Coordinates of N, CA and C in Angstrom, one line a residue:
M1 N 45.6 -45.1 62.4 CA 45.0 -44.1 61.7 C 44.6 -43.0 62.6
T2 N 44.9 -41.7 62.3 CA 44.6 -40.6 63.2 C 43.1 -40.2 63.0
Y3 N 42.6 -39.4 64.0 CA 41.2 -39.0 64.1 C 40.9 -38.2 62.9
A4 N 41.8 -37.2 62.5 CA 41.6 -36.4 61.4 C 41.5 -37.2 60.1
R5 N 42.4 -38.2 60.0 CA 42.4 -39.1 58.8 C 41.1 -39.9 58.7
A6 N 40.6 -40.4 59.8 CA 39.4 -41.1 59.9 C 38.2 -40.3 59.4
L7 N 38.2 -39.1 59.8 CA 37.1 -38.1 59.4 C 37.2 -37.9 57.9
A8 N 38.4 -37.7 57.4 CA 38.6 -37.5 55.9 C 38.1 -38.7 55.2
E9 N 38.4 -39.9 55.6 CA 38.0 -41.1 54.9 C 36.6 -41.2 54.8
C10 N 35.8 -40.7 55.9 CA 34.4 -40.8 55.9 C 33.7 -39.6 55.2
G11 N 34.5 -38.7 54.7 CA 34.0 -37.5 54.0 C 33.4 -36.5 55.0
L12 N 33.9 -36.5 56.2 CA 33.5 -35.6 57.2 C 34.5 -34.5 57.5
E13 N 34.1 -33.5 58.2 CA 35.1 -32.4 58.6 C 34.9 -32.1 60.1
R14 N 36.0 -31.6 60.7 CA 35.9 -31.3 62.0 C 35.3 -29.9 62.2
K15 N 34.3 -29.8 63.1 CA 33.7 -28.5 63.4 C 33.5 -28.3 64.9
G16 N 33.4 -27.2 65.3 CA 33.2 -26.9 66.7 C 34.2 -26.0 67.3
P17 N 34.1 -25.7 68.6 CA 35.1 -24.7 69.2 C 36.5 -25.2 69.0
G18 N 37.4 -24.3 68.6 CA 38.8 -24.5 68.5 C 39.2 -25.1 67.1
Y19 N 38.3 -25.4 66.2 CA 38.7 -25.8 64.9 C 38.6 -24.7 63.9
E20 N 39.7 -24.6 63.1 CA 39.8 -23.5 62.1 C 38.8 -23.8 60.9
A21 N 38.2 -22.8 60.5 CA 37.2 -22.9 59.4 C 38.1 -22.9 58.1
D22 N 37.9 -23.8 57.2 CA 38.7 -23.9 56.0 C 38.3 -22.8 55.0
G23 N 39.3 -22.2 54.4 CA 39.0 -21.1 53.5 C 38.2 -21.5 52.3
R24 N 38.5 -22.7 51.7 CA 37.7 -23.2 50.6 C 36.3 -23.4 51.0
A25 N 36.0 -24.0 52.2 CA 34.7 -24.3 52.6 C 33.9 -23.0 52.9
L26 N 34.6 -22.0 53.4 CA 33.9 -20.7 53.7 C 33.5 -20.1 52.3
F27 N 34.5 -20.1 51.4 CA 34.2 -19.6 50.1 C 33.0 -20.3 49.4
E28 N 33.0 -21.6 49.4 CA 31.9 -22.3 48.7 C 30.6 -22.1 49.5
D29 N 30.6 -21.9 50.8 CA 29.4 -21.7 51.5 C 28.8 -20.4 51.2
W30 N 29.7 -19.3 51.3 CA 29.2 -17.9 51.0 C 28.8 -17.8 49.6
A31 N 29.6 -18.3 48.6 CA 29.3 -18.1 47.2 C 28.1 -18.9 46.8
G32 N 27.9 -20.1 47.5 CA 26.7 -20.9 47.2 C 25.4 -20.1 47.6
L33 N 25.5 -19.4 48.7 CA 24.3 -18.7 49.2 C 24.1 -17.5 48.2
A34 N 25.2 -16.8 47.8 CA 25.1 -15.7 46.9 C 24.5 -16.1 45.6
R35 N 24.8 -17.4 45.1 CA 24.2 -17.9 43.9 C 22.7 -18.2 44.1
K36 N 22.4 -18.7 45.2 CA 21.0 -19.1 45.5 C 20.2 -17.8 45.6
L37 N 20.6 -16.7 46.2 CA 19.9 -15.5 46.4 C 20.0 -14.6 45.2
G38 N 21.0 -14.8 44.4 CA 21.2 -13.9 43.3 C 21.7 -12.6 43.6
K39 N 22.3 -12.4 44.8 CA 22.8 -11.1 45.3 C 23.8 -11.4 46.5
I40 N 24.4 -10.4 46.9 CA 25.3 -10.4 48.1 C 24.5 -10.7 49.3
P41 N 24.8 -11.8 50.1 CA 24.0 -12.1 51.3 C 24.3 -11.0 52.4
T42 N 23.2 -10.6 53.1 CA 23.4 -9.8 54.2 C 23.9 -10.6 55.4
M43 N 24.4 -10.1 56.5 CA 24.8 -10.8 57.6 C 23.7 -11.7 58.3
A44 N 22.5 -11.1 58.3 CA 21.4 -11.8 58.8 C 21.0 -13.0 57.9
E45 N 21.1 -12.8 56.6 CA 20.8 -14.0 55.7 C 21.9 -15.1 55.9
Y46 N 23.1 -14.7 56.0 CA 24.1 -15.7 56.1 C 24.0 -16.4 57.4
E47 N 23.7 -15.7 58.5 CA 23.5 -16.4 59.8 C 22.4 -17.4 59.8
M48 N 21.3 -17.0 59.0 CA 20.2 -17.9 59.0 C 20.4 -19.1 58.0
E49 N 21.0 -18.9 56.9 CA 21.1 -19.9 55.9 C 22.5 -20.5 55.6
G50 N 23.5 -19.8 56.1 CA 24.9 -20.3 55.9 C 25.2 -21.5 56.8
S51 N 26.3 -22.2 56.5 CA 26.7 -23.4 57.3 C 27.6 -22.9 58.4
Y52 N 28.1 -21.7 58.3 CA 29.1 -21.2 59.3 C 28.5 -19.9 59.9
S53 N 29.2 -19.4 60.9 CA 29.0 -18.0 61.4 C 29.6 -17.0 60.5
V54 N 29.1 -15.7 60.8 CA 29.7 -14.6 60.0 C 31.1 -14.3 60.6
R55 N 31.4 -14.8 61.8 CA 32.6 -14.5 62.5 C 33.9 -14.8 61.7
P56 N 34.1 -16.0 61.2 CA 35.3 -16.3 60.5 C 35.6 -15.4 59.3
L57 N 34.4 -15.1 58.6 CA 34.6 -14.2 57.5 C 34.9 -12.8 57.8
T58 N 34.3 -12.2 58.9 CA 34.6 -10.9 59.2 C 36.0 -10.8 59.8
R59 N 36.5 -11.9 60.5 CA 37.8 -11.9 61.0 C 38.8 -11.9 59.9
R60 N 38.5 -12.7 58.8 CA 39.5 -12.8 57.7 C 39.6 -11.5 56.9
Y61 N 38.4 -10.9 56.7 CA 38.5 -9.7 55.8 C 38.2 -8.4 56.4
G62 N 38.2 -8.3 57.8 CA 38.1 -7.1 58.5 C 36.7 -6.4 58.6
G63 N 35.7 -7.1 58.2 CA 34.3 -6.6 58.3 C 33.5 -7.2 57.2
W64 N 32.1 -7.2 57.4 CA 31.3 -7.8 56.4 C 31.3 -7.1 55.1
T65 N 31.4 -5.8 55.1 CA 31.4 -5.1 53.8 C 32.7 -5.4 53.0
H66 N 33.7 -6.1 53.6 CA 34.9 -6.4 52.9 C 34.9 -7.8 52.3
V67 N 33.9 -8.6 52.7 CA 33.8 -10.0 52.4 C 33.7 -10.2 50.8
P68 N 32.8 -9.5 50.2 CA 32.7 -9.7 48.7 C 34.0 -9.6 48.0
A69 N 34.8 -8.5 48.3 CA 36.0 -8.3 47.6 C 37.0 -9.4 48.0
G70 N 37.0 -9.9 49.3 CA 37.9 -10.9 49.7 C 37.6 -12.2 49.0
M71 N 36.2 -12.5 48.7 CA 35.9 -13.7 48.0 C 36.3 -13.6 46.5
M72 N 36.2 -12.4 46.0 CA 36.6 -12.3 44.6 C 38.1 -12.6 44.5
E73 N 38.9 -12.0 45.4 CA 40.3 -12.3 45.4 C 40.7 -13.7 45.6
Y74 N 39.9 -14.4 46.5 CA 40.2 -15.8 46.7 C 39.9 -16.6 45.5
A75 N 38.8 -16.3 44.8 CA 38.4 -17.1 43.6 C 39.4 -16.9 42.5
K76 N 40.0 -15.7 42.3 CA 41.0 -15.4 41.4 C 42.3 -16.2 41.7
K77 N 42.7 -16.2 43.0 CA 43.9 -16.9 43.4 C 43.8 -18.4 43.2
E78 N 42.6 -18.9 43.4 CA 42.4 -20.4 43.3 C 41.9 -20.8 41.9
R79 N 41.8 -19.8 41.0 CA 41.4 -20.0 39.6 C 40.0 -20.6 39.5
L80 N 39.1 -20.0 40.3 CA 37.7 -20.5 40.3 C 36.7 -19.6 39.4
E81 N 37.3 -18.8 38.6 CA 36.5 -17.8 37.8 C 35.4 -18.5 37.0
V82 N 35.8 -19.6 36.3 CA 34.8 -20.3 35.5 C 33.7 -20.9 36.3
E83 N 34.1 -21.7 37.3 CA 33.0 -22.4 38.1 C 32.2 -21.5 38.8
W84 N 32.7 -20.3 39.2 CA 31.9 -19.4 40.0 C 31.7 -18.1 39.3
G85 N 31.7 -18.1 38.1 CA 31.6 -16.8 37.2 C 30.4 -16.0 37.5
D86 N 29.2 -16.7 37.7 CA 28.0 -16.0 38.0 C 28.0 -15.2 39.3
V87 N 28.7 -15.9 40.3 CA 28.8 -15.2 41.6 C 29.8 -14.0 41.5
L88 N 30.8 -14.1 40.7 CA 31.8 -13.1 40.6 C 31.1 -11.9 39.8
D89 N 30.2 -12.2 38.9 CA 29.5 -11.1 38.3 C 28.6 -10.3 39.3
V90 N 28.0 -11.1 40.2 CA 27.2 -10.4 41.3 C 28.0 -9.6 42.1
V91 N 29.3 -10.0 42.5 CA 30.2 -9.2 43.2 C 30.6 -8.0 42.5
A92 N 30.9 -8.1 41.2 CA 31.3 -7.0 40.4 C 30.2 -5.9 40.4
R93 N 29.0 -6.4 40.1 CA 27.9 -5.4 40.1 C 27.6 -4.7 41.5
Y94 N 27.8 -5.5 42.5 CA 27.7 -4.9 43.9 C 28.8 -3.9 44.1
A95 N 30.0 -4.2 43.6 CA 31.2 -3.2 43.7 C 30.8 -1.9 43.0
E96 N 30.3 -2.0 41.7 CA 30.0 -0.9 41.0 C 28.9 0.0 41.6
R97 N 27.8 -0.7 42.1 CA 26.7 0.0 42.7 C 27.1 0.7 44.0
T98 N 28.0 0.0 44.8 CA 28.4 0.6 46.0 C 29.3 1.8 45.8
A99 N 30.2 1.7 44.8 CA 31.0 2.9 44.4 C 30.2 4.1 43.9
E100 N 29.2 3.7 43.1 CA 28.3 4.8 42.6 C 27.5 5.5 43.7
E101 N 27.0 4.7 44.6 CA 26.2 5.2 45.7 C 27.1 6.1 46.6
G102 N 28.4 5.7 46.8 CA 29.3 6.5 47.5 C 29.6 7.8 46.9
R103 N 29.7 7.8 45.5 CA 29.9 9.1 44.9 C 28.7 10.0 44.9
T104 N 27.6 9.5 44.7 CA 26.3 10.3 44.6 C 25.9 10.8 46.0
S105 N 26.2 10.1 47.1 CA 25.8 10.4 48.4 C 26.9 11.3 49.1
G106 N 28.1 11.4 48.4 CA 29.2 12.1 49.1 C 29.8 11.5 50.2
R107 N 29.5 10.2 50.4 CA 30.1 9.5 51.5 C 31.2 8.5 51.0
G108 N 31.5 8.5 49.8 CA 32.5 7.6 49.3 C 33.9 7.9 49.9
N109 N 34.7 6.8 50.0 CA 36.0 7.1 50.6 C 36.9 7.8 49.7
R110 N 37.8 8.5 50.2 CA 38.7 9.3 49.4 C 39.8 8.5 48.6
T111 N 39.9 7.3 48.9 CA 40.9 6.5 48.2 C 40.4 6.0 46.9
G112 N 39.1 6.0 46.7 CA 38.5 5.5 45.5 C 38.4 4.0 45.5
V113 N 38.6 3.3 46.6 CA 38.6 1.9 46.7 C 37.3 1.4 47.3
W114 N 36.6 0.5 46.6 CA 35.3 0.0 47.1 C 35.5 -0.8 48.3
P115 N 34.4 -0.9 49.2 CA 34.5 -1.6 50.4 C 34.9 -3.1 50.2
G116 N 35.9 -3.5 51.0 CA 36.4 -4.8 50.9 C 37.8 -4.9 50.3
A117 N 38.2 -3.8 49.7 CA 39.6 -3.9 49.1 C 40.7 -3.7 50.1
G118 N 40.3 -3.1 51.3 CA 41.3 -2.9 52.3 C 40.9 -3.7 53.6
L119 N 41.4 -3.2 54.7 CA 41.1 -3.8 55.9 C 40.0 -3.1 56.7
G120 N 39.4 -3.8 57.7 CA 38.2 -3.1 58.3 C 38.6 -2.2 59.5
L121 N 37.6 -1.9 60.3 CA 37.8 -1.0 61.4 C 38.9 -1.4 62.4
H122 N 38.9 -2.7 62.7 CA 39.9 -3.2 63.7 C 41.3 -3.1 63.3
S123 N 41.6 -3.1 62.0 CA 42.9 -2.9 61.5 C 43.4 -1.5 61.7
R124 N 42.5 -0.6 62.0 CA 43.0 0.8 62.1 C 42.9 1.2 63.7
G125 N 42.7 0.2 64.5 CA 42.6 0.5 65.9 C 41.3 1.1 66.3
L126 N 40.2 0.8 65.5 CA 38.9 1.3 65.8 C 38.0 0.2 66.2
H127 N 37.0 0.5 67.0 CA 36.0 -0.5 67.2 C 34.7 -0.2 66.4
S128 N 33.7 -1.0 66.5 CA 32.5 -0.9 65.7 C 31.8 0.5 65.6
S129 N 32.0 1.3 66.7 CA 31.3 2.5 66.7 C 32.1 3.6 66.0
G130 N 33.3 3.3 65.6 CA 34.2 4.2 64.8 C 35.0 5.1 65.8
L131 N 35.0 4.8 67.1 CA 35.8 5.6 68.0 C 37.1 4.8 68.4
D132 N 38.1 5.6 68.6 CA 39.4 5.0 69.0 C 39.3 4.8 70.5
R133 N 39.5 3.5 70.8 CA 39.4 3.1 72.3 C 40.4 3.8 73.1
S134 N 41.6 4.1 72.5 CA 42.7 4.8 73.3 C 42.3 6.2 73.8
E135 N 41.3 6.8 73.0 CA 40.9 8.2 73.4 C 40.0 8.1 74.6
T136 N 39.3 7.0 74.9 CA 38.4 6.9 76.0 C 38.9 6.2 77.2
C137 N 39.7 5.2 76.9 CA 40.3 4.4 78.0 C 41.2 5.2 78.9
G138 N 41.9 6.2 78.3 CA 42.9 7.0 79.1 C 42.2 7.9 80.1
R139 N 40.9 8.2 79.8 CA 40.2 9.1 80.7 C 39.3 8.4 81.7
T140 N 39.3 7.0 81.7 CA 38.4 6.2 82.5 C 39.0 6.1 83.9
R141 N 38.2 6.4 84.9 CA 38.7 6.4 86.3 C 38.7 4.9 86.8
V142 N 39.8 4.5 87.3 CA 39.9 3.1 87.9 C 39.4 3.2 89.3
L143 N 38.4 2.3 89.6 CA 37.8 2.3 91.0 C 38.7 1.5 91.9
A144 N 39.2 2.1 93.0 CA 40.1 1.5 93.9 C 39.5 0.3 94.7
D145 N 38.2 0.3 94.9 CA 37.6 -0.7 95.7 C 37.0 -1.8 94.9
Q146 N 37.3 -1.9 93.5 CA 36.8 -2.9 92.7 C 37.9 -3.7 92.0
P147 N 37.8 -4.9 91.7 CA 38.8 -5.7 91.0 C 39.0 -5.3 89.6
V148 N 40.1 -5.6 89.0 CA 40.4 -5.2 87.6 C 40.5 -6.6 86.8
Y149 N 39.8 -6.7 85.7 CA 39.7 -7.9 84.9 C 40.5 -7.8 83.6
G150 N 40.9 -8.9 83.0 CA 41.5 -8.8 81.7 C 40.5 -8.6 80.6
M151 N 41.0 -8.5 79.4 CA 40.1 -8.2 78.2 C 39.1 -9.3 78.1
P152 N 37.8 -9.0 77.8 CA 36.8 -10.1 77.6 C 37.2 -10.9 76.4
L153 N 37.0 -12.2 76.5 CA 37.3 -13.1 75.4 C 36.1 -13.4 74.5
L154 N 34.9 -13.0 75.0 CA 33.7 -13.4 74.2 C 33.5 -12.3 73.1
P155 N 32.8 -12.6 72.0 CA 32.6 -11.7 70.9 C 31.5 -10.7 71.1
T156 N 30.8 -10.7 72.3 CA 29.7 -9.7 72.5 C 29.9 -9.1 73.9
P157 N 29.3 -7.9 74.1 CA 29.5 -7.2 75.4 C 28.9 -8.0 76.6
L158 N 27.9 -8.9 76.3 CA 27.3 -9.7 77.3 C 28.1 -10.9 77.6
S159 N 28.7 -11.1 78.8 CA 29.6 -12.1 79.1 C 29.0 -13.5 79.2
H160 N 27.7 -13.5 79.7 CA 27.0 -14.8 79.9 C 25.7 -14.8 79.2
A161 N 25.2 -16.0 78.9 CA 23.9 -16.1 78.2 C 22.8 -15.5 79.0
P162 N 21.8 -14.9 78.3 CA 20.7 -14.2 78.9 C 19.8 -15.3 79.6
T163 N 19.2 -14.8 80.7 CA 18.2 -15.7 81.4 C 16.8 -15.1 81.5
N164 N 16.7 -14.0 80.8 CA 15.4 -13.3 80.8 C 15.3 -12.4 79.6
E165 N 14.1 -11.8 79.4 CA 13.8 -11.0 78.2 C 14.7 -9.8 78.1
L166 N 15.1 -9.2 79.3 CA 15.9 -8.0 79.3 C 17.3 -8.4 78.8
G167 N 17.8 -9.6 79.1 CA 19.0 -10.0 78.6 C 19.0 -10.2 77.0
V168 N 17.9 -10.6 76.5 CA 17.8 -10.8 75.1 C 17.8 -9.4 74.4
V169 N 17.1 -8.4 75.0 CA 17.1 -7.1 74.5 C 18.6 -6.5 74.4
F170 N 19.3 -6.7 75.5 CA 20.7 -6.1 75.5 C 21.5 -6.8 74.5
L171 N 21.4 -8.2 74.4 CA 22.3 -8.9 73.6 C 21.9 -8.6 72.1
F172 N 20.7 -8.4 71.7 CA 20.3 -8.0 70.4 C 20.9 -6.7 70.0
G173 N 20.8 -5.8 71.0 CA 21.4 -4.5 70.7 C 22.9 -4.5 70.4
S174 N 23.6 -5.4 71.1 CA 25.0 -5.5 71.0 C 25.5 -6.1 69.6
V175 N 24.6 -6.9 69.0 CA 24.9 -7.5 67.7 C 24.0 -7.2 66.6
A176 N 23.2 -6.2 66.8 CA 22.1 -5.8 65.8 C 22.8 -5.3 64.5
R177 N 23.8 -4.5 64.6 CA 24.4 -4.0 63.3 C 25.1 -5.1 62.6
E178 N 25.7 -6.1 63.3 CA 26.4 -7.2 62.6 C 25.3 -8.1 61.9
L179 N 24.2 -8.1 62.4 CA 23.1 -9.0 61.8 C 22.3 -8.2 60.8
G180 N 22.7 -7.0 60.5 CA 22.0 -6.3 59.5 C 20.8 -5.4 59.9
F181 N 20.8 -5.1 61.2 CA 19.7 -4.3 61.7 C 20.1 -2.9 62.2
M182 N 19.3 -1.9 62.1 CA 19.5 -0.6 62.8 C 18.3 -0.3 63.6
V183 N 18.4 -0.2 64.9 CA 17.2 0.0 65.7 C 16.8 1.5 65.6
M184 N 15.5 1.7 65.5 CA 14.9 3.1 65.4 C 14.2 3.5 66.7
R185 N 13.5 2.4 67.3 CA 12.7 2.8 68.4 C 12.5 1.6 69.3
L186 N 12.6 1.8 70.7 CA 12.3 0.8 71.6 C 11.2 1.4 72.5
Q187 N 10.2 0.5 72.9 CA 9.0 1.0 73.7 C 8.5 -0.1 74.6
A188 N 7.8 0.4 75.6 CA 7.3 -0.6 76.6 C 6.1 -1.3 76.1
E189 N 5.3 -0.7 75.2 CA 4.1 -1.4 74.6 C 4.5 -2.3 73.4
F190 N 3.6 -3.1 73.0 CA 3.8 -4.0 71.9 C 3.7 -3.3 70.5
P191 N 4.6 -3.5 69.6 CA 5.8 -4.4 69.7 C 6.9 -3.7 70.4
D192 N 7.9 -4.4 70.9 CA 9.0 -3.8 71.7 C 9.8 -2.9 70.9
C193 N 10.0 -3.2 69.6 CA 11.1 -2.5 68.9 C 10.6 -2.3 67.4
E194 N 11.1 -1.2 66.8 CA 11.0 -1.0 65.4 C 12.4 -0.8 64.9
A195 N 12.8 -1.5 63.9 CA 14.1 -1.4 63.3 C 14.1 -1.4 61.8
M196 N 15.2 -1.0 61.2 CA 15.4 -1.2 59.8 C 16.3 -2.3 59.6
R197 N 15.9 -3.1 58.6 CA 16.8 -4.3 58.3 C 17.3 -4.2 56.8
E198 N 18.5 -4.6 56.6 CA 19.1 -4.5 55.3 C 18.7 -5.8 54.6
V199 N 17.8 -5.6 53.6 CA 17.3 -6.8 52.8 C 18.1 -7.1 51.6
E200 N 18.9 -6.1 51.2 CA 19.9 -6.3 50.1 C 20.9 -5.1 50.2
P201 N 22.1 -5.2 49.7 CA 23.0 -4.1 49.8 C 22.4 -2.8 49.4
G202 N 22.4 -1.8 50.3 CA 21.9 -0.5 50.1 C 20.4 -0.3 50.2
R203 N 19.6 -1.4 50.5 CA 18.2 -1.4 50.5 C 17.7 -1.9 51.9
W204 N 16.9 -1.1 52.5 CA 16.4 -1.4 53.9 C 14.9 -1.4 54.0
Q205 N 14.4 -2.1 55.0 CA 13.0 -2.1 55.2 C 12.7 -2.1 56.7
R206 N 11.6 -1.5 57.1 CA 11.2 -1.5 58.5 C 10.6 -2.8 58.9
V207 N 11.0 -3.2 60.2 CA 10.6 -4.5 60.7 C 10.2 -4.3 62.1
R208 N 9.0 -4.8 62.5 CA 8.5 -4.7 63.9 C 8.9 -6.0 64.7
I209 N 9.5 -5.7 65.8 CA 10.2 -6.8 66.6 C 9.6 -6.9 67.9
E210 N 9.4 -8.2 68.4 CA 9.0 -8.5 69.8 C 10.1 -9.3 70.4
F211 N 10.6 -8.9 71.5 CA 11.6 -9.6 72.3 C 11.0 -10.6 73.2
E212 N 11.4 -11.8 73.2 CA 11.0 -12.9 74.2 C 12.2 -13.7 74.6
Y213 N 12.2 -14.2 75.8 CA 13.3 -15.1 76.2 C 13.1 -16.4 75.4
E214 N 11.9 -17.0 75.4 CA 11.5 -18.1 74.6 C 10.4 -17.7 73.6
S215 N 10.5 -18.2 72.4 CA 9.6 -17.7 71.4 C 8.1 -18.1 71.8
R216 N 7.9 -19.1 72.5 CA 6.5 -19.5 72.9 C 5.9 -18.5 73.8
N217 N 6.7 -17.7 74.5 CA 6.2 -16.6 75.4 C 5.3 -15.7 74.6
F218 N 5.5 -15.6 73.4 CA 4.7 -14.7 72.5 C 3.2 -15.1 72.6
L219 N 3.0 -16.4 72.7 CA 1.6 -16.9 72.9 C 1.1 -16.6 74.3
A220 N 2.0 -16.8 75.3 CA 1.6 -16.6 76.7 C 1.2 -15.2 76.9
H221 N 1.9 -14.3 76.3 CA 1.7 -12.9 76.4 C 0.4 -12.4 75.6
M222 N -0.1 -13.3 74.8 CA -1.3 -13.1 74.0 C -1.1 -11.9 73.0
H223 N 0.1 -11.8 72.4 CA 0.3 -10.8 71.4 C -0.4 -11.1 70.1
P224 N -0.9 -10.1 69.4 CA -1.5 -10.4 68.0 C -0.4 -10.6 67.0
V225 N -0.5 -11.7 66.2 CA 0.5 -12.0 65.2 C 0.6 -10.9 64.2
A226 N -0.6 -10.3 63.9 CA -0.6 -9.2 62.8 C 0.1 -8.0 63.2
G227 N 0.5 -7.8 64.4 CA 1.2 -6.6 64.8 C 2.7 -6.8 64.9
C228 N 3.3 -7.9 64.4 CA 4.7 -8.2 64.6 C 5.2 -8.8 63.3
D229 N 6.5 -8.5 63.0 CA 7.1 -9.1 61.8 C 8.1 -10.2 62.2
L230 N 8.7 -10.0 63.4 CA 9.9 -10.8 63.8 C 10.0 -11.0 65.3
I231 N 10.2 -12.2 65.7 CA 10.4 -12.5 67.1 C 11.9 -12.7 67.3
V232 N 12.5 -11.9 68.2 CA 13.9 -12.1 68.5 C 13.9 -12.8 70.0
C233 N 14.5 -13.9 70.1 CA 14.5 -14.6 71.3 C 15.8 -15.3 71.6
W234 N 16.0 -15.9 72.8 CA 17.2 -16.6 73.1 C 17.0 -18.1 72.7
N235 N 15.8 -18.6 73.0 CA 15.5 -20.0 72.8 C 14.2 -20.1 71.9
H236 N 14.3 -20.7 70.7 CA 13.2 -20.9 69.8 C 12.5 -22.2 70.1
N237 N 11.3 -22.2 70.8 CA 10.6 -23.5 71.1 C 9.2 -23.5 70.7
W238 N 8.9 -22.7 69.7 CA 7.6 -22.6 69.1 C 7.6 -23.3 67.7
K239 N 7.3 -24.5 67.7 CA 7.4 -25.4 66.5 C 6.7 -24.8 65.3
D240 N 5.5 -24.5 65.4 CA 4.7 -24.0 64.2 C 4.5 -22.5 64.2
C241 N 5.5 -21.8 64.7 CA 5.4 -20.3 64.7 C 5.1 -19.7 63.3
P242 N 4.1 -18.9 63.2 CA 3.7 -18.3 62.0 C 4.6 -17.1 61.6
L243 N 5.4 -16.6 62.6 CA 6.2 -15.5 62.3 C 7.7 -15.9 62.1
E244 N 8.5 -15.0 61.5 CA 9.9 -15.2 61.4 C 10.5 -15.1 62.8
V245 N 11.5 -15.9 63.1 CA 12.2 -16.0 64.4 C 13.6 -15.9 64.2
L246 N 14.3 -15.0 65.0 CA 15.7 -14.9 65.1 C 16.1 -15.4 66.4
E247 N 16.7 -16.6 66.5 CA 17.1 -17.3 67.7 C 18.5 -16.9 68.0
L248 N 18.8 -16.0 68.9 CA 20.1 -15.5 69.2 C 21.1 -16.5 69.7
K249 N 20.5 -17.6 70.4 CA 21.4 -18.7 70.9 C 22.1 -19.3 69.7
R250 N 21.4 -19.5 68.6 CA 22.0 -20.1 67.4 C 23.0 -19.2 66.8
A251 N 22.6 -17.9 66.7 CA 23.5 -16.9 66.0 C 24.8 -16.8 66.8
I252 N 24.7 -16.8 68.1 CA 25.9 -16.5 69.0 C 26.7 -17.8 69.0
S253 N 26.1 -19.0 69.2 CA 26.8 -20.2 69.3 C 27.6 -20.6 68.0
T254 N 27.0 -20.2 66.8 CA 27.7 -20.4 65.6 C 28.9 -19.5 65.4
Q255 N 28.8 -18.3 66.0 CA 30.0 -17.5 66.0 C 31.1 -18.1 66.8
L256 N 30.8 -18.7 68.0 CA 31.8 -19.3 68.9 C 32.3 -20.6 68.3
S257 N 31.6 -21.3 67.4 CA 32.0 -22.6 67.0 C 33.0 -22.6 65.8
A258 N 33.1 -21.5 65.2 CA 34.0 -21.4 64.1 C 35.2 -20.5 64.4
V259 N 36.4 -20.9 64.3 CA 37.6 -20.1 64.6 C 38.3 -19.8 63.3
S260 N 38.7 -18.6 63.1 CA 39.4 -18.2 61.8 C 40.8 -17.7 62.2

């Protein structure tokens, strides 16, 4: 009996680096969370409550905004409309609302297609900032006294795990948009950061963030709990923390553990 067959007989599945995330499993996980929330999950919500990373979904559909349409197409293809009809209704309402907001704001795309019906930025040769890399790379001066490396293989600009609070700040900045945040202000005093967080599609709220390498450092630094909404850290080691905690180690490791 093979290893894969043994896992199947036990009702288990293979997970971890190098294993492909199954499409049906991804659909049921995403749709299950949408059913639980009664709305389209944000990236931050899926990272916190989903069984997988956002990475396999964004790779499959070209970006997080394209996931709802991709899930609807998958459900129709697999004839899951009856079983997941309530979730497809949520997706349909999201599509209508997004299209209407695009028309009223003047930011709707000219094709009249709602987000998700096409491919994402990477399919058009663009990176997440909306700039064409070919426009900037051609003007970059190659340093003659420095070695040249191949393309980074990691999904974030930080090649190694942070070892201090500054590393946490940089790493958060590099993945903030994917996790549903837009940074408004960084400062030396407490709290470190003010950001807007997408709480549901098209609706944002301000959140006060304190960066720590380990969440328990919040106590060591004697910060007032009342002045902060969220701790962003690399390692969450504060068992009874009264604040919401975003552990970047977990968020990044789940991205690396699922391959699509």
